[in-house]
Each structure stands twice: as structure tokens, then as C-alpha cells.
Short mmCIF file of C-alpha atoms in Angstrom, two decimals:
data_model
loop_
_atom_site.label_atom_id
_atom_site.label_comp_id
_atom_site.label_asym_id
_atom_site.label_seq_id
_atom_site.Cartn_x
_atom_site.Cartn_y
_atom_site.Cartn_z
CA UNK A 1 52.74 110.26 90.70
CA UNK A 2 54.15 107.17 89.00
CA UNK A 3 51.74 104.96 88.73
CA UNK A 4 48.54 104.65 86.38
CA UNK A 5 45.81 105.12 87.77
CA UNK A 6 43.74 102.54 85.96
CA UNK A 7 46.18 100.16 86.62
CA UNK A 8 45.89 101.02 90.25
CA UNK A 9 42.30 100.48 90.18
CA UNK A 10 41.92 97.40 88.47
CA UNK A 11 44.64 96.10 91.38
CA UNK A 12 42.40 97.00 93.94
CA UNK A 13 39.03 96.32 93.11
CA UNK A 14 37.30 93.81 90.74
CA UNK A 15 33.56 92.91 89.73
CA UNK A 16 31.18 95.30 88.89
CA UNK A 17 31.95 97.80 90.62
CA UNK A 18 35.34 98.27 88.92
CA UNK A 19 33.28 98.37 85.55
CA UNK A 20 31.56 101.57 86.91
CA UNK A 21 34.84 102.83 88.59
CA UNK A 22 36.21 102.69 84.79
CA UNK A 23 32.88 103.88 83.06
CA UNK A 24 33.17 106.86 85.43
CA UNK A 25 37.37 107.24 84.75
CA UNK A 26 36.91 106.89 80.98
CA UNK A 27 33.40 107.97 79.80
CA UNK A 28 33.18 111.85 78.71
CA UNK A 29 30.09 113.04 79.45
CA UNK A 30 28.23 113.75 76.27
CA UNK A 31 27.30 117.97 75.60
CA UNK A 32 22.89 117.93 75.45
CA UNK A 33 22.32 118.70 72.09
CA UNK A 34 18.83 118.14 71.63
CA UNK A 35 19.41 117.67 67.39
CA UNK A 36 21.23 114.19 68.90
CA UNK A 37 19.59 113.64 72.49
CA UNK A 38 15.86 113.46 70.41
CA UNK A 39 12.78 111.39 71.57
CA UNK A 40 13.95 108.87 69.14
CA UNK A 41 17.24 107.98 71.16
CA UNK A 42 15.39 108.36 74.06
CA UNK A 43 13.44 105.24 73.18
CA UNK A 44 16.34 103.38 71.75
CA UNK A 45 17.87 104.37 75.14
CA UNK A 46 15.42 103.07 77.07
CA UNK A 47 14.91 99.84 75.50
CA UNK A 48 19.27 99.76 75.64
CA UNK A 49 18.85 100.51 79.62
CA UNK A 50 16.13 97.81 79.53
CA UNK A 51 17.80 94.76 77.93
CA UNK A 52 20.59 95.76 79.39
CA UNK A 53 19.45 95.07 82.95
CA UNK A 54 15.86 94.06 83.97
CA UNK A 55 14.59 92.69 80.58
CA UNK A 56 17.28 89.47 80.17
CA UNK A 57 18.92 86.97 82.69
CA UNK A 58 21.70 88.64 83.92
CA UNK A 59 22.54 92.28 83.58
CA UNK A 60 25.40 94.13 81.32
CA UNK A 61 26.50 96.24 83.72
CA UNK A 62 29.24 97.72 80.99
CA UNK A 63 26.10 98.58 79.07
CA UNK A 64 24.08 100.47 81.80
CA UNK A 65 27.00 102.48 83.18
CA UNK A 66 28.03 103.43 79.83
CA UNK A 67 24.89 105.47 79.10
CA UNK A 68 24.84 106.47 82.76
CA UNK A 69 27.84 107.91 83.02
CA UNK A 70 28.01 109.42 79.13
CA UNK A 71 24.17 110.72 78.88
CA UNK A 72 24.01 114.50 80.05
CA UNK A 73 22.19 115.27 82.53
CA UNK A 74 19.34 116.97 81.10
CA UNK A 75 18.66 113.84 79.03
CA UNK A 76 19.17 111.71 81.66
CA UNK A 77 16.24 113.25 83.61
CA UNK A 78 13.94 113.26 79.92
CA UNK A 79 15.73 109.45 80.30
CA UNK A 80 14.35 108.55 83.23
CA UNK A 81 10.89 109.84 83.05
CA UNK A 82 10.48 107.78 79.92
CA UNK A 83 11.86 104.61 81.42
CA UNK A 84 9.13 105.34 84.25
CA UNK A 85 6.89 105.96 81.87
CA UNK A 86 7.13 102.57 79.74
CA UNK A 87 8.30 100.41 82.69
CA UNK A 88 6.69 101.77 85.60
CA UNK A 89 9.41 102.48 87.76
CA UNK A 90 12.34 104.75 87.79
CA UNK A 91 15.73 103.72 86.61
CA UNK A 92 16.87 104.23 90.22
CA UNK A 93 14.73 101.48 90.90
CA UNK A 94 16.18 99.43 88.34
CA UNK A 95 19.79 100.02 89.47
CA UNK A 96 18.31 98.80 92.76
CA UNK A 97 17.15 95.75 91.41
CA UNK A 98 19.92 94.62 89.24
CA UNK A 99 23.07 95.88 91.36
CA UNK A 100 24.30 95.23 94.86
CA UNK A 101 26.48 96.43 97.59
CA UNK A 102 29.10 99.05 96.69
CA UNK A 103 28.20 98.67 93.09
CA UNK A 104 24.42 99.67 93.50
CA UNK A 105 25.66 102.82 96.17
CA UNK A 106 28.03 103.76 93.77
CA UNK A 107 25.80 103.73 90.08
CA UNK A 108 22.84 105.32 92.37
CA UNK A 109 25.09 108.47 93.94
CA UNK A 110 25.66 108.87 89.92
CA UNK A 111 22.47 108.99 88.87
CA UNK A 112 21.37 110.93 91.38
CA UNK A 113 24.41 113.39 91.21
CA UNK A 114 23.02 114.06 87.83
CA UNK A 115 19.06 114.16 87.98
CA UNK A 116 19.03 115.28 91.73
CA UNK A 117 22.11 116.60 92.79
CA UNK A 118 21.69 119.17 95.38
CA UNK A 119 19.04 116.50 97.17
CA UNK A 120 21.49 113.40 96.30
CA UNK A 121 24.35 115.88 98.21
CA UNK A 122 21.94 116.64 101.12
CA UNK A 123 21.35 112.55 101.50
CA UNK A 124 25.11 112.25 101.50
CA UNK A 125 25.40 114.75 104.66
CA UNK A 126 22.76 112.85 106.23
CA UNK A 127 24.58 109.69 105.55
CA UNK A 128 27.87 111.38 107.40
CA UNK A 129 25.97 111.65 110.47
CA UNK A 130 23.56 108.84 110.27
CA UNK A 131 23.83 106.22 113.18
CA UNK A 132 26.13 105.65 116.12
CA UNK A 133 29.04 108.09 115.58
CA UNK A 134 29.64 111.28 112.83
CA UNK A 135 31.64 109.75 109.92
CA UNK A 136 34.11 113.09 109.97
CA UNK A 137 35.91 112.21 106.94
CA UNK A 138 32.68 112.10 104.63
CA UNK A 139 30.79 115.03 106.77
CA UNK A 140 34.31 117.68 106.29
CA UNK A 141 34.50 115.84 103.08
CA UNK A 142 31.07 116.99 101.85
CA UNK A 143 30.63 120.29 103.08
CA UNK A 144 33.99 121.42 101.70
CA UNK A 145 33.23 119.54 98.36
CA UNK A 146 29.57 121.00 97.88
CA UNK A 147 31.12 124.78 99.19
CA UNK A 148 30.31 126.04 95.82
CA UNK A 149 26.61 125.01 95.85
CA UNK A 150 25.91 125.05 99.61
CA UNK A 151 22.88 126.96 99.33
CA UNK A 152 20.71 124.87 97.33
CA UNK A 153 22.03 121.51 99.34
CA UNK A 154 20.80 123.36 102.30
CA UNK A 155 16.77 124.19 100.68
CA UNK A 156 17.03 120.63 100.05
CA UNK A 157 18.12 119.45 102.99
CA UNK A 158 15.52 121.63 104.76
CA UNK A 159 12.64 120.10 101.99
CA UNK A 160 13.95 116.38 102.87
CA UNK A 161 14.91 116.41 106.41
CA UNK A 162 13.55 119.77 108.17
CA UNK A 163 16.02 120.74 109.86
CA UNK A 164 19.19 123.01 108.33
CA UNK A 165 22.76 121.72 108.10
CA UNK A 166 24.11 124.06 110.38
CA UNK A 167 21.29 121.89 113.11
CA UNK A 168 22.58 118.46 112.05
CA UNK A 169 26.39 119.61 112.45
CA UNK A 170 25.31 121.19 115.71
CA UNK A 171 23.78 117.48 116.94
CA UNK A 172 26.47 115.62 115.57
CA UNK A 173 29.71 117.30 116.61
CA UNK A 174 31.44 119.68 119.39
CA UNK A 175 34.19 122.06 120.27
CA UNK A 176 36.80 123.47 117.89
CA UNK A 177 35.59 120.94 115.06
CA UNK A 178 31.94 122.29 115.59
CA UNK A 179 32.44 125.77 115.34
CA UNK A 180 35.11 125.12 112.33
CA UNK A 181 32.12 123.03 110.70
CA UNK A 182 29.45 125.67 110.94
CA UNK A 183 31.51 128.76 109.55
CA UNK A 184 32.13 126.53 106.43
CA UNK A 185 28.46 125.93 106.49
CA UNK A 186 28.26 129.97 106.56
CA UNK A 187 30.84 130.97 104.73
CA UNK A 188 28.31 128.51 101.99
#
């Protein structure tokens, strides 16, 4: 392909939620190494996430995506147990409160891809199939994506929803597309 990609997404979207597009395209996600991801930049971390968003007028959403997207998962879960802890709420709950629209969906499916992904991947399956119609695209989309890890997507999806996945693709679709659906969901 020809074109940059960056340059392609800063043509097509703007705000916010092109500053997390870009976080996401150009932040490395940092190795845990608990000699550098210690209690200490925990709490500088937390007071960061905290001034960054809830704690001033206005929120620097470069600043909160940045450590979202570059903190490592296991310190992002020791992250947000500690912003819980001193704020009394989670730091999902803070993205809700300081983001909006495409921008909030977007940071949120982050975070939880990386504190709770196999239960973030089972909400996304629910999502395909929530409401009038399946949303195909997302539903194939998923279950092909999440192949690899089917297994623990479904014992979440069984602990959040009770039913299996093979059930909700059973209520949500029919003929060839059903029974191609459910031997991926097997073949996970």
C-alpha cells in the first residue's frame, strides 16, 4: 500500500478519538518489570491518571491514553486497583466520566482488553448480537479473531451471560452461516 497510514487516519477522523487511534498506532507497550513498574510509579501513576482527567477542568486525553496504552497489563490491573483504592472508583469509571461516544467505547475496549480480556471479548460477542438484527461483520469478526483463546471467552461468557456461544450463535443466526459459525466455535 501507498499511503501512510497515519496520514490516512488523521484524514479521516479528528478529536479525541484520533488521539487514542494514534496512542494505540504509536505507543509500544512497555515489558512488566517490576524493578520499574514499583508501588512508587504506581502512585505517581495514579495521581498522572488523576490530574490528567477527573482532578482538573478539562481532561488530557494525550495524557491518559499514553499510560493506557504503554502500561503492561499486569501493572495496569496493580494500576487500577490503586486508583480504586485512593479514588473510589475504577479507572473504567473514570474513562466513563471524562470521555464520550466512540472515544469512551474505544479507550474502555482497551482497558478492558488488557485487565479483562477474555470477559471484555465475551461482551464484544454479546454486542454482535445485541438488539434488532446480528451485526455479522463484528460476530465472524470476533470469533475468528479470539480463535486462539476461544476457550476462556467461552467460561466467561458462560460466568457473564449463562448461556455458551455456540447458544447465542444458535439464536442469532441460520442455515449455511449457522452451521459455518458453530464449527469455528468448535474447532475453538
Amino acid at each position: 500500500h501507498s499511503k501512510d497510514l497515519g496520514r490516512v487516519v488523521d484524514s479521516e477522523i479528528g478529536g479525541d478519538f484520533e488521539k487514542l487511534i494514534v496512542n494505540v498506532m504509536q505507543a509500544v507497550q512497555e515489558e512488566y518489570d517490576p524493578d520499574f513498574h514499583t508501588d512508587e510509579k504506581m502512585a505517581e501513576d495514579v495521581e498522572e491518571l488523576h490530574d490528567h482527567g477527573i482532578g482538573r477542568w478539562g481532561t488530557n486525553e494525550k495524557g491518559l491514553f499514553k499510560i493506557l496504552c504503554a502500561s503492561p497489563p499486569e501493572y495496569l490491573k496493580r494500576l487500577n486497583m490503586a486508583y480504586a483504592e485512593k479514588y473510589g472508583y475504577t479507572l473504567s469509571k473514570a474513562l466513563e466520566k471524562e470521555l464520550k461516544g466512540d472515544t469512551e467505547e474505544a479507550a474502555l475496549f482497551t482497558l478492558g482488553m488488557k485487565i479483562q480480556p477474555y470477559e471484555t471479548m465475551a461482551g464484544l460477542i454479546k454486542k454482535a448480537c445485541k438488539g434488532f438484527g446480528t451485526n455479522e461483520l463484528l460476530l465472524t469478526a470476533c470469533l475468528i479473531r479470539f480463535q486462539s483463546v476461544l476457550k476462556e471467552v467461552e467460561t466467561a461468557h458462560v460466568e457473564m451471560y449463562s448461556k455458551t456461544i455456540a447458544d447465542r450463535v444458535k439464536e442469532e443466526t441460520r442455515g449455511d452461516y449457522e452451521k459455518v459459525l458453530l464449527e469455528v466455535v468448535k474447532a475453538g
